[in-house]
mmCIF file of C-alpha atoms and ligand atoms in Angstrom:
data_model
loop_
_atom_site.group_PDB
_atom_site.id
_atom_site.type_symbol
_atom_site.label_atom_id
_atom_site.label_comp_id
_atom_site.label_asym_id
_atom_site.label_seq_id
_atom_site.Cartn_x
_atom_site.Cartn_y
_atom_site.Cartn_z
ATOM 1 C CA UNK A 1 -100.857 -18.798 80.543
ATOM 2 C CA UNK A 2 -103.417 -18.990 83.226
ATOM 3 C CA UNK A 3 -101.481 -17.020 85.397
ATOM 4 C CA UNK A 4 -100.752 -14.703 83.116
ATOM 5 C CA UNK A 5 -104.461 -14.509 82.500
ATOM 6 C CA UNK A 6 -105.433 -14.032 86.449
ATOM 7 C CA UNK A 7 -102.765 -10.890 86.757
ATOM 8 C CA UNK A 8 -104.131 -9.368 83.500
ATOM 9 C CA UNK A 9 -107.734 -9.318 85.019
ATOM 10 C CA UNK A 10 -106.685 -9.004 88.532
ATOM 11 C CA UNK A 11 -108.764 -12.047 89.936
ATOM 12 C CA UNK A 12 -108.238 -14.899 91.837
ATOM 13 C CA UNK A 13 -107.820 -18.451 90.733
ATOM 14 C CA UNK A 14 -111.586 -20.040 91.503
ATOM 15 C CA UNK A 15 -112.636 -16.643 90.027
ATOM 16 C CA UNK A 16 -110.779 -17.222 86.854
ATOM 17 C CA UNK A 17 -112.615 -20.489 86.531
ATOM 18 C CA UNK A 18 -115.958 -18.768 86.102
ATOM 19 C CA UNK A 19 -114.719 -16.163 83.856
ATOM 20 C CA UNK A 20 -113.127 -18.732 81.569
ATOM 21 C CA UNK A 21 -116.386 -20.689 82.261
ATOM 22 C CA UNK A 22 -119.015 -17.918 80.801
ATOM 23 C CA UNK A 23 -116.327 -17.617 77.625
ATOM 24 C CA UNK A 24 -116.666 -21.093 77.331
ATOM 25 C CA UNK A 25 -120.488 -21.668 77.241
ATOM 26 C CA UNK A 26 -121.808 -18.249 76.254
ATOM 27 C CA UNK A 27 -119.290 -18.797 73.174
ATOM 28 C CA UNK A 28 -120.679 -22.160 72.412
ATOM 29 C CA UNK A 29 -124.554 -20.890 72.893
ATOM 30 C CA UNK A 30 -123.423 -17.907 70.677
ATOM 31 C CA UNK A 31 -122.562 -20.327 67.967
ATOM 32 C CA UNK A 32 -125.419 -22.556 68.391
ATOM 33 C CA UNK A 33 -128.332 -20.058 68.883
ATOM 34 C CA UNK A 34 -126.643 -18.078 65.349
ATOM 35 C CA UNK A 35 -127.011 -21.422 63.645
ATOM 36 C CA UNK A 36 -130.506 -21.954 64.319
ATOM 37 C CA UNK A 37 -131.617 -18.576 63.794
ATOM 38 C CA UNK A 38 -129.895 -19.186 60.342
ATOM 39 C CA UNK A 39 -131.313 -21.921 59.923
ATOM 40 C CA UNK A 40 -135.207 -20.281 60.447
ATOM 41 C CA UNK A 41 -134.443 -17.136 57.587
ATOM 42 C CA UNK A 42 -132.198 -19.553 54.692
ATOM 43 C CA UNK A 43 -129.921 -17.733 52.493
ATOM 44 C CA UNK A 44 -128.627 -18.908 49.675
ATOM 45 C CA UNK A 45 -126.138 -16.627 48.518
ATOM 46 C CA UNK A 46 -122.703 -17.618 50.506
ATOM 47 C CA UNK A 47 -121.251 -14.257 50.685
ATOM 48 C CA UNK A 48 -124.372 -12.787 52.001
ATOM 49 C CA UNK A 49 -124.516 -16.049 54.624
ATOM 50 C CA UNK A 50 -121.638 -15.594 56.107
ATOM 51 C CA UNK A 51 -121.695 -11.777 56.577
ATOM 52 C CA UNK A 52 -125.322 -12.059 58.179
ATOM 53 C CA UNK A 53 -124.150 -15.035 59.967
ATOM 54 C CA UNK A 54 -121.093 -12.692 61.550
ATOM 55 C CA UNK A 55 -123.636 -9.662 62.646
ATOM 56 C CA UNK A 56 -125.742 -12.422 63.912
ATOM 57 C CA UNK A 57 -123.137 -13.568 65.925
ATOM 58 C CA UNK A 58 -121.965 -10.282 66.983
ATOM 59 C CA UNK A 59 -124.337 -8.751 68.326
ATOM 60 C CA UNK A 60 -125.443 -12.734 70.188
ATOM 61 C CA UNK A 61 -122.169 -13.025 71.776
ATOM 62 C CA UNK A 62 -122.176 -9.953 74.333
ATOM 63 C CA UNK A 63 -125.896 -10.882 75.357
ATOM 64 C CA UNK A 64 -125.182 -14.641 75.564
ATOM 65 C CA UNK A 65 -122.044 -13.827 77.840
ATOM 66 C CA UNK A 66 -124.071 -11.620 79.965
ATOM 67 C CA UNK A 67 -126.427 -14.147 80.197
ATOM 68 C CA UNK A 68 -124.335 -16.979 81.492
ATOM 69 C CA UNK A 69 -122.176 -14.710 83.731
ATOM 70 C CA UNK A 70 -125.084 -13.970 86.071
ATOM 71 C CA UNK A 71 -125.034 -17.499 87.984
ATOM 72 C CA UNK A 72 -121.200 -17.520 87.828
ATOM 73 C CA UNK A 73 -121.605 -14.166 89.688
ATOM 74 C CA UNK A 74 -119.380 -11.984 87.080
ATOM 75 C CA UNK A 75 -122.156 -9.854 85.633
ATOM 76 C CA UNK A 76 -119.732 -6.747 86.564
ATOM 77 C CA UNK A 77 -116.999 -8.667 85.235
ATOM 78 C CA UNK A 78 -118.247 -8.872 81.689
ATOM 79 C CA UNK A 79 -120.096 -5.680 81.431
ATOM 80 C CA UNK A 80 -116.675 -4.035 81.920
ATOM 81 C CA UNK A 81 -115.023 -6.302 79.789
ATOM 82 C CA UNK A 82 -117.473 -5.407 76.754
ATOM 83 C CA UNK A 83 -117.073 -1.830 76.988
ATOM 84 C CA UNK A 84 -113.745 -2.494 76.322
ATOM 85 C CA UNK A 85 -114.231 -3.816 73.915
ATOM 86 C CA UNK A 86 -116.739 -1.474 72.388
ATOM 87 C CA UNK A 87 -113.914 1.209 73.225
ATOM 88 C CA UNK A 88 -111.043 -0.677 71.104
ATOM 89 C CA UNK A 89 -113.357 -1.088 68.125
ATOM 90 C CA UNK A 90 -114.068 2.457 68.771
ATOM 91 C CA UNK A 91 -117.888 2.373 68.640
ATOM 92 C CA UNK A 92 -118.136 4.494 71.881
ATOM 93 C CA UNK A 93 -115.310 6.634 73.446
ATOM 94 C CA UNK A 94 -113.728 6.358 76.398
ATOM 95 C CA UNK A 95 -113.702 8.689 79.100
ATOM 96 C CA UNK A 96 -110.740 10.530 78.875
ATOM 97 C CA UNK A 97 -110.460 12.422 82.660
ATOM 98 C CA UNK A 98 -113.742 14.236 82.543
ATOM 99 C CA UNK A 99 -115.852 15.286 85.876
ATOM 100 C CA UNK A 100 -118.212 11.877 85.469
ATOM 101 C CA UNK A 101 -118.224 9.815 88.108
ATOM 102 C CA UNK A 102 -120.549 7.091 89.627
ATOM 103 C CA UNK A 103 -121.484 7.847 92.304
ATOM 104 C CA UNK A 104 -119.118 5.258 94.509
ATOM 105 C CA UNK A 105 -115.984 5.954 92.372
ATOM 106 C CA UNK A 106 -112.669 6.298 93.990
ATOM 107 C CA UNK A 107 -110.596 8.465 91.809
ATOM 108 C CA UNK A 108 -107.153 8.584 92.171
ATOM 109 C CA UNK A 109 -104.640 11.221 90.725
ATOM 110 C CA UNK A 110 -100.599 9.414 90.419
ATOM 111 C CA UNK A 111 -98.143 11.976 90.825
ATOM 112 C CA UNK A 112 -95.029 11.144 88.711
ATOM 113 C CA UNK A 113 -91.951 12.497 87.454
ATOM 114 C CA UNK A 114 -90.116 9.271 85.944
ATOM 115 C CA UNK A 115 -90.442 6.581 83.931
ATOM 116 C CA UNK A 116 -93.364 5.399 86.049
ATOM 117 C CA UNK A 117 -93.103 2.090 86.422
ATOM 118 C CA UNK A 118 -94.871 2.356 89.298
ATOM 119 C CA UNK A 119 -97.494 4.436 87.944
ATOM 120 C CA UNK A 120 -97.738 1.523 85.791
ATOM 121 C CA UNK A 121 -98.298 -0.864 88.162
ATOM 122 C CA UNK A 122 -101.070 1.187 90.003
ATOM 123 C CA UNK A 123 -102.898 2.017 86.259
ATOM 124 C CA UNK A 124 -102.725 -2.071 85.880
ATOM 125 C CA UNK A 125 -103.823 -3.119 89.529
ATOM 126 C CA UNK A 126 -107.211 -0.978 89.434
ATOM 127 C CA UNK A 127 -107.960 -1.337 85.440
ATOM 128 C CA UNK A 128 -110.836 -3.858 86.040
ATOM 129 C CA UNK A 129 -111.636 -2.342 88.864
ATOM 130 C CA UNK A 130 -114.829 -0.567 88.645
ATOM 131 C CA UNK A 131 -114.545 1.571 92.051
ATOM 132 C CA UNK A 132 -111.577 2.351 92.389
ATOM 133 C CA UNK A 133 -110.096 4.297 88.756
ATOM 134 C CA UNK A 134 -106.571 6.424 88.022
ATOM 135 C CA UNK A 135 -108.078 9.472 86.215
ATOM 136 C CA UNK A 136 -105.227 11.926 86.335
ATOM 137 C CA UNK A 137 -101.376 11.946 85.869
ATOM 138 C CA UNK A 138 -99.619 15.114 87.417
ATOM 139 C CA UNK A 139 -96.309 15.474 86.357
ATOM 140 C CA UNK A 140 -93.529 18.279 86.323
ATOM 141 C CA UNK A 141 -91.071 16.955 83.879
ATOM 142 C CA UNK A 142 -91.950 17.574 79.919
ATOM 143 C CA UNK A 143 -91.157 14.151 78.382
ATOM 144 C CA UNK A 144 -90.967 12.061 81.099
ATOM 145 C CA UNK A 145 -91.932 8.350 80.506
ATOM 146 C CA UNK A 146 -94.926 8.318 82.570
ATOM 147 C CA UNK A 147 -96.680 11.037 79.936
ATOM 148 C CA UNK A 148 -95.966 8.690 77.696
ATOM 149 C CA UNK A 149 -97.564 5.651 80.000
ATOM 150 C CA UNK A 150 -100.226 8.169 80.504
ATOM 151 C CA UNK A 151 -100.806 8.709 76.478
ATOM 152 C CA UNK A 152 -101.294 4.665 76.226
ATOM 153 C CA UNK A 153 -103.600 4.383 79.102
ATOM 154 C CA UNK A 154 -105.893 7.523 77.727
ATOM 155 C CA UNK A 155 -105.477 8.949 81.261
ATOM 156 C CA UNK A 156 -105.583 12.989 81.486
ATOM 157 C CA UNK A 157 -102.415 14.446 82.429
ATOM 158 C CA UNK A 158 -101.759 17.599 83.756
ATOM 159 C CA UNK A 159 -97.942 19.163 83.496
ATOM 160 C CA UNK A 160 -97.449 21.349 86.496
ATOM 161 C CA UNK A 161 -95.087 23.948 86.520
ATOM 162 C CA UNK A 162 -92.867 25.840 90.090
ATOM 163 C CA UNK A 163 -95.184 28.781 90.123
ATOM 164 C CA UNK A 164 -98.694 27.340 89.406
ATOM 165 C CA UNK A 165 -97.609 24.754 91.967
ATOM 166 C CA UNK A 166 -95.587 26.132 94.692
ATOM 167 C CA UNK A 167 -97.267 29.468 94.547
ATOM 168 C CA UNK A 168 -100.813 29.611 93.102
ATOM 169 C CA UNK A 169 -103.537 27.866 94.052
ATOM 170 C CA UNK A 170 -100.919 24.587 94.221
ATOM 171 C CA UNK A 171 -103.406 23.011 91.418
ATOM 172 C CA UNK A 172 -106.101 22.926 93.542
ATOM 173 C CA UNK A 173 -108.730 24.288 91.341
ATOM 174 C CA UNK A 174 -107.659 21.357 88.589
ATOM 175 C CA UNK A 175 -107.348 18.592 91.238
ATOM 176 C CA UNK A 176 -111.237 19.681 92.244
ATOM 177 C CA UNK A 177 -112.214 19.616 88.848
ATOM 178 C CA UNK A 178 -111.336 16.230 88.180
ATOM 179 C CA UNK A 179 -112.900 15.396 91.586
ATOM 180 C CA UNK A 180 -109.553 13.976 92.836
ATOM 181 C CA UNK A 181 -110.003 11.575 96.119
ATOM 182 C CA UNK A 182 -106.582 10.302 96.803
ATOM 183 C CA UNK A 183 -103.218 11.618 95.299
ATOM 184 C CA UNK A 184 -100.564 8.824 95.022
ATOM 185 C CA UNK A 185 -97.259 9.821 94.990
ATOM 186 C CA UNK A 186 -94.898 7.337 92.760
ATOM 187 C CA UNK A 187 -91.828 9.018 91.947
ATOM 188 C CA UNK A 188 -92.594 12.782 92.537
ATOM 189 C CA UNK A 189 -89.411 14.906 93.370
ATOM 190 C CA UNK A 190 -90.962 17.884 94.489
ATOM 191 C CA UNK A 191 -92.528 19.084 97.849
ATOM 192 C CA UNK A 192 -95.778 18.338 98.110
ATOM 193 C CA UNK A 193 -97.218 22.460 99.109
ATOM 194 C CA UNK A 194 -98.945 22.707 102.739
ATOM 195 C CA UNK A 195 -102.030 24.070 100.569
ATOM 196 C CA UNK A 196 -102.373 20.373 98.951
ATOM 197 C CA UNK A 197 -101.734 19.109 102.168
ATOM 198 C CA UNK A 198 -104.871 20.753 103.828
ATOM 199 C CA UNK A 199 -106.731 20.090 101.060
ATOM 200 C CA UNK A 200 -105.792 16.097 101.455
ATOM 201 C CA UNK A 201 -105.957 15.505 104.895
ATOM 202 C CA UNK A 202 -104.240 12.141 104.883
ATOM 203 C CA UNK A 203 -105.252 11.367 101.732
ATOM 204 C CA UNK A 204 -101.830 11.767 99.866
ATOM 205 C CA UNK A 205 -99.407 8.675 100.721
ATOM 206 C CA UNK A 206 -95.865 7.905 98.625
ATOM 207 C CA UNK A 207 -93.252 5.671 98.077
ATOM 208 C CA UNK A 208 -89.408 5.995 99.165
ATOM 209 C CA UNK A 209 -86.919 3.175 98.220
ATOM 210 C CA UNK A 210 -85.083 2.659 100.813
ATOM 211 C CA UNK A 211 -86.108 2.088 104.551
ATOM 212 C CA UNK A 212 -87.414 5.603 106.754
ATOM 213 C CA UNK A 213 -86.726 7.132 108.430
ATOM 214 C CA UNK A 214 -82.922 6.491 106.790
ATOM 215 C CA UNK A 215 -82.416 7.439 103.630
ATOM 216 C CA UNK A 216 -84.699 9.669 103.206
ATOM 217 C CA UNK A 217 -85.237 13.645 102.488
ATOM 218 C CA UNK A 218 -84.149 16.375 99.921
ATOM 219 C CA UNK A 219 -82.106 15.051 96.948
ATOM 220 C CA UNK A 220 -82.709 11.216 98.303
ATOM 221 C CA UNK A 221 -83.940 9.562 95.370
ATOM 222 C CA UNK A 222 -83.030 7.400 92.004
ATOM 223 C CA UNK A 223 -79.582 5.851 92.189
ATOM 224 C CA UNK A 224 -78.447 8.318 94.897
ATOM 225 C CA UNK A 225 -80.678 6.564 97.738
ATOM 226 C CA UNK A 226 -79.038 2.830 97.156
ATOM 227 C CA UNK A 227 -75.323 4.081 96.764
ATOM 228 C CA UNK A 228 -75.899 5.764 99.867
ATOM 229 C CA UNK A 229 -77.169 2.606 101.315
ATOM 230 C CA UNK A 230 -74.407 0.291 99.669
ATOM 231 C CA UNK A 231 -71.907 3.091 101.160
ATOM 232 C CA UNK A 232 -73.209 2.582 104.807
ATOM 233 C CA UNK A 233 -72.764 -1.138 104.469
ATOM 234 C CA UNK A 234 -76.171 -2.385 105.056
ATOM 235 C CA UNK A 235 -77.551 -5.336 105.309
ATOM 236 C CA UNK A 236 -80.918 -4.716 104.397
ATOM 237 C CA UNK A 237 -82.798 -2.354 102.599
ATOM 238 C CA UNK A 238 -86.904 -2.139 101.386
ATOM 239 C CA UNK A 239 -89.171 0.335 100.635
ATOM 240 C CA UNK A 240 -91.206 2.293 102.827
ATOM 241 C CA UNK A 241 -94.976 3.787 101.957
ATOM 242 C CA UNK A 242 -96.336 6.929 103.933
ATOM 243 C CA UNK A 243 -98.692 9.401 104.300
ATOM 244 C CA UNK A 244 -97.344 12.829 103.179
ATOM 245 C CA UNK A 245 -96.297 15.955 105.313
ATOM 246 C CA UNK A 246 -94.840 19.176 104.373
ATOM 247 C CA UNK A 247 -91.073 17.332 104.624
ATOM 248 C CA UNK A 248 -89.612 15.482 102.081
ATOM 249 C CA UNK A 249 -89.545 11.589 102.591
ATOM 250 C CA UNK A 250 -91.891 11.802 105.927
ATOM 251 C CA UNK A 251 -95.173 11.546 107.673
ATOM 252 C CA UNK A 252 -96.890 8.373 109.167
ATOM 253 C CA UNK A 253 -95.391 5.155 108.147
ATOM 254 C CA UNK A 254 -98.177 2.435 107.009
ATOM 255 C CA UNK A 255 -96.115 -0.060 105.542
ATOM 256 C CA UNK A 256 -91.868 -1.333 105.338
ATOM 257 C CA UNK A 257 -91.006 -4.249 103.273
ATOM 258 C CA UNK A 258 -87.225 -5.345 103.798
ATOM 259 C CA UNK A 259 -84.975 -7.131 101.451
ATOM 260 C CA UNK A 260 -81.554 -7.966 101.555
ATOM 261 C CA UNK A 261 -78.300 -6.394 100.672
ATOM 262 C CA UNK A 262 -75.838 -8.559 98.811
ATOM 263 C CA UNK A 263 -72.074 -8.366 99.289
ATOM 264 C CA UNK A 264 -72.098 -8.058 95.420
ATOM 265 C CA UNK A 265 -74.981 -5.853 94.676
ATOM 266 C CA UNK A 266 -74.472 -2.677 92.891
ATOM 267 C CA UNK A 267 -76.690 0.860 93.264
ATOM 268 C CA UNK A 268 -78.467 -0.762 90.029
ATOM 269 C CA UNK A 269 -79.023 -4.641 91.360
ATOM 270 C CA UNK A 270 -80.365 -2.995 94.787
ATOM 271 C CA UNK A 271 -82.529 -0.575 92.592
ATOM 272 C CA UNK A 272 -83.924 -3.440 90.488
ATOM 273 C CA UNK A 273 -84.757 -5.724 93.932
ATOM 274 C CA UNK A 274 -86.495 -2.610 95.660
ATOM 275 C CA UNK A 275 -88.011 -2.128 92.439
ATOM 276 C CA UNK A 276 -90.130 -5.721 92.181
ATOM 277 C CA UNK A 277 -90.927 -4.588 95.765
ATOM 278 C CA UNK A 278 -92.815 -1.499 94.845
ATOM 279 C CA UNK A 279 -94.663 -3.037 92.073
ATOM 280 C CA UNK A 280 -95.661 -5.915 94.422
ATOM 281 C CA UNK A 281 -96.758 -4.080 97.467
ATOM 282 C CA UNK A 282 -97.867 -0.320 96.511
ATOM 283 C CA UNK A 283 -100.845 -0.891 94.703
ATOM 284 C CA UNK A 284 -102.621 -3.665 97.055
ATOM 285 C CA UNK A 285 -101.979 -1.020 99.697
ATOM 286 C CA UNK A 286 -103.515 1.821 98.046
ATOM 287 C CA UNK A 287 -106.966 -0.269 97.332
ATOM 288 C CA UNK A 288 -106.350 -1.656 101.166
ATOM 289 C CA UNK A 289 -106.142 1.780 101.994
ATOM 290 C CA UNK A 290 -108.838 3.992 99.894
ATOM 291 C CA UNK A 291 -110.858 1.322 100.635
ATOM 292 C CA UNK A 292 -110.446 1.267 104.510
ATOM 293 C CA UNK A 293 -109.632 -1.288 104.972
ATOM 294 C CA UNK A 294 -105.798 -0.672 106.142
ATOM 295 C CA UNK A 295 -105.203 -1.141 110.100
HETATM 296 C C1 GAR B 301 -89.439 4.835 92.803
HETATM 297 O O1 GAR B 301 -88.391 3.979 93.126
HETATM 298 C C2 GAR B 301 -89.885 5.601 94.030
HETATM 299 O O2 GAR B 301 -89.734 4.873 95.210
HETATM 300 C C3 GAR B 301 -88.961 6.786 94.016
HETATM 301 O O3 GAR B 301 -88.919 7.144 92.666
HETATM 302 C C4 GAR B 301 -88.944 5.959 91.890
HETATM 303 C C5 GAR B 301 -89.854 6.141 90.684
HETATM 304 O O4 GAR B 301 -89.699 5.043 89.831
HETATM 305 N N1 GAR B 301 -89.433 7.821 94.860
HETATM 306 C C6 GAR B 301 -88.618 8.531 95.665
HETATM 307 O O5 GAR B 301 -87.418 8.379 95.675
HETATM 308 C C7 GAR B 301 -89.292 9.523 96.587
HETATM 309 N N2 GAR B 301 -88.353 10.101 97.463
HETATM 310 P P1 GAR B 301 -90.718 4.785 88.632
HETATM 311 O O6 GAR B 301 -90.767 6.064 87.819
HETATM 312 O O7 GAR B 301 -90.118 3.657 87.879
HETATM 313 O O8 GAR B 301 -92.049 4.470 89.229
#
């Protein structure tokens, strides 16, 4: 449960503590501060009680937590948390891939064509994070899971198409508009256009399933790349995450993760181990690496 609790919020144990701490005693000053105050105006009516007790309490809860989360240090914490919140009950709207930005906000665009479990992943890894945010989806396939992912999230999409991309401006003019920083690459087929490229100077990375330079390039990818690799009798396989050039599957190398091969693995158990890699390792090295701090 606690676990559960630290990957949902994306913090670390001792940090966890003092979140769970400022629920704990801003909940309990909510309660007892609402009392008193109810106590001070008396109302006899029940109905009438409880419902002015509720407002009392709801609008004493967010400034009681805000209170008590300044000495815990997770004033940022619990401002985010609220808005939320505010956003669920829909009192205010949430930003749905507009031009605002503060001013220190990394903004990330995922380029998908899949089911995105990746993209997942990423979307989940920077949710609470309030510099680093996933405003756009770019995708080329019309009812591909990660629109769908997208949808859920409220995250803008934008469904390319060949011309637009390969010819065109390449997106540009939409990628400015939504002030793009960094384009992630999690299961994008296509080329990425030398236009993009210049525009991104080593700001566009991806991730390959299998271990480049081998097993790489045009028409390397889903079950095709771990057949391949089962064919050649490997031992191990991994994934591999790169900057992008103007080939398929290449550019710098920042980071290989190996796992093993099994004598009885299929192109689906091999998928399914690379898989848990990806989700474990590509979003702690974007944020490593938007953030600079990836040597
Ligand atoms: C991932 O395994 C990624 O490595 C691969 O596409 C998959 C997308 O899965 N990318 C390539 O093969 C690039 N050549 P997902 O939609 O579940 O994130």
């Amino acid at each position: 449960m606690l676990k559960k609790l630290q990957q949902r919020w994306k913090v670390s144990g001792l940090r966890l503590t003092f979140v769970l701490a400022t629920f704990a005693i801003g909940g309990s000053l909510t309660g007892y501060i609402g009392r008193m105050l109810m106590n001070i105006f008396p109302i006899n009516n029940t109905w009438l009680w409880i419902i002015t007790y509720l407002i009392v309490i709801i609008i004493l809860w967010p400034v009681m937590v805000l209170l008590i989360s300044i000495p815990f240090g997770q004033f940022r914490f619990f401002i985010n948390y609220i808005h939320k919140i505010e956003i669920r009950m829909g009192l205010i709207k949430a930003e749905r891939g507009t031009n605002k930005t503060k001013a220190s906000e990394i903004r990330l665009a995922i380029f998908a064509s899949g089911t995105g479990s990746n993209a997942q992943k990423i979307i989940d890894h920077f949710r609470n994070n309030p510099h680093i945010r996933v405003v756009l989806i770019v995708c080329n396939k019309p009812g591909a899971g990660v629109l769908k992912i997208a949808d859920q999230e409220k995250i803008s999409t934008l469904l390319t198409e060949k011309e637009k991309f390969f010819r065109g401006n390449a997106n540009l003019d939409e990628l400015k508009q939504y002030k793009i920083d960094w384009i992630i690459l999690a299961g994008f087929l296509w080329k990425i256009p030398d236009a993009m490229i210049r525009a991104f100077p080593d700001k566009i990375i991806n991730i390959h399933p299998a271990l480049l330079p081998n097993y790489g390039g045009k028409g390397m990818y889903g079950p095709k790349v771990h057949e391949t690799v089962l064919a050649n009798h490997e031992k191990e396989s991994g994934i591999t995450i790169h900057y992008v050039d103007n080939k398929y599957d290449h550019g710098k190398i920042l980071l290989r993760v190996k796992c093993p091969v099994l004598p009885d693995d299929t192109a689906d158990s091999l998928a399914q181990r690379v898989h848990v890699l990806e989700h474990t390792h590509y979003p702690a090295t974007i944020e490593k690496l938007v953030t600079g701090r990836w040597y």
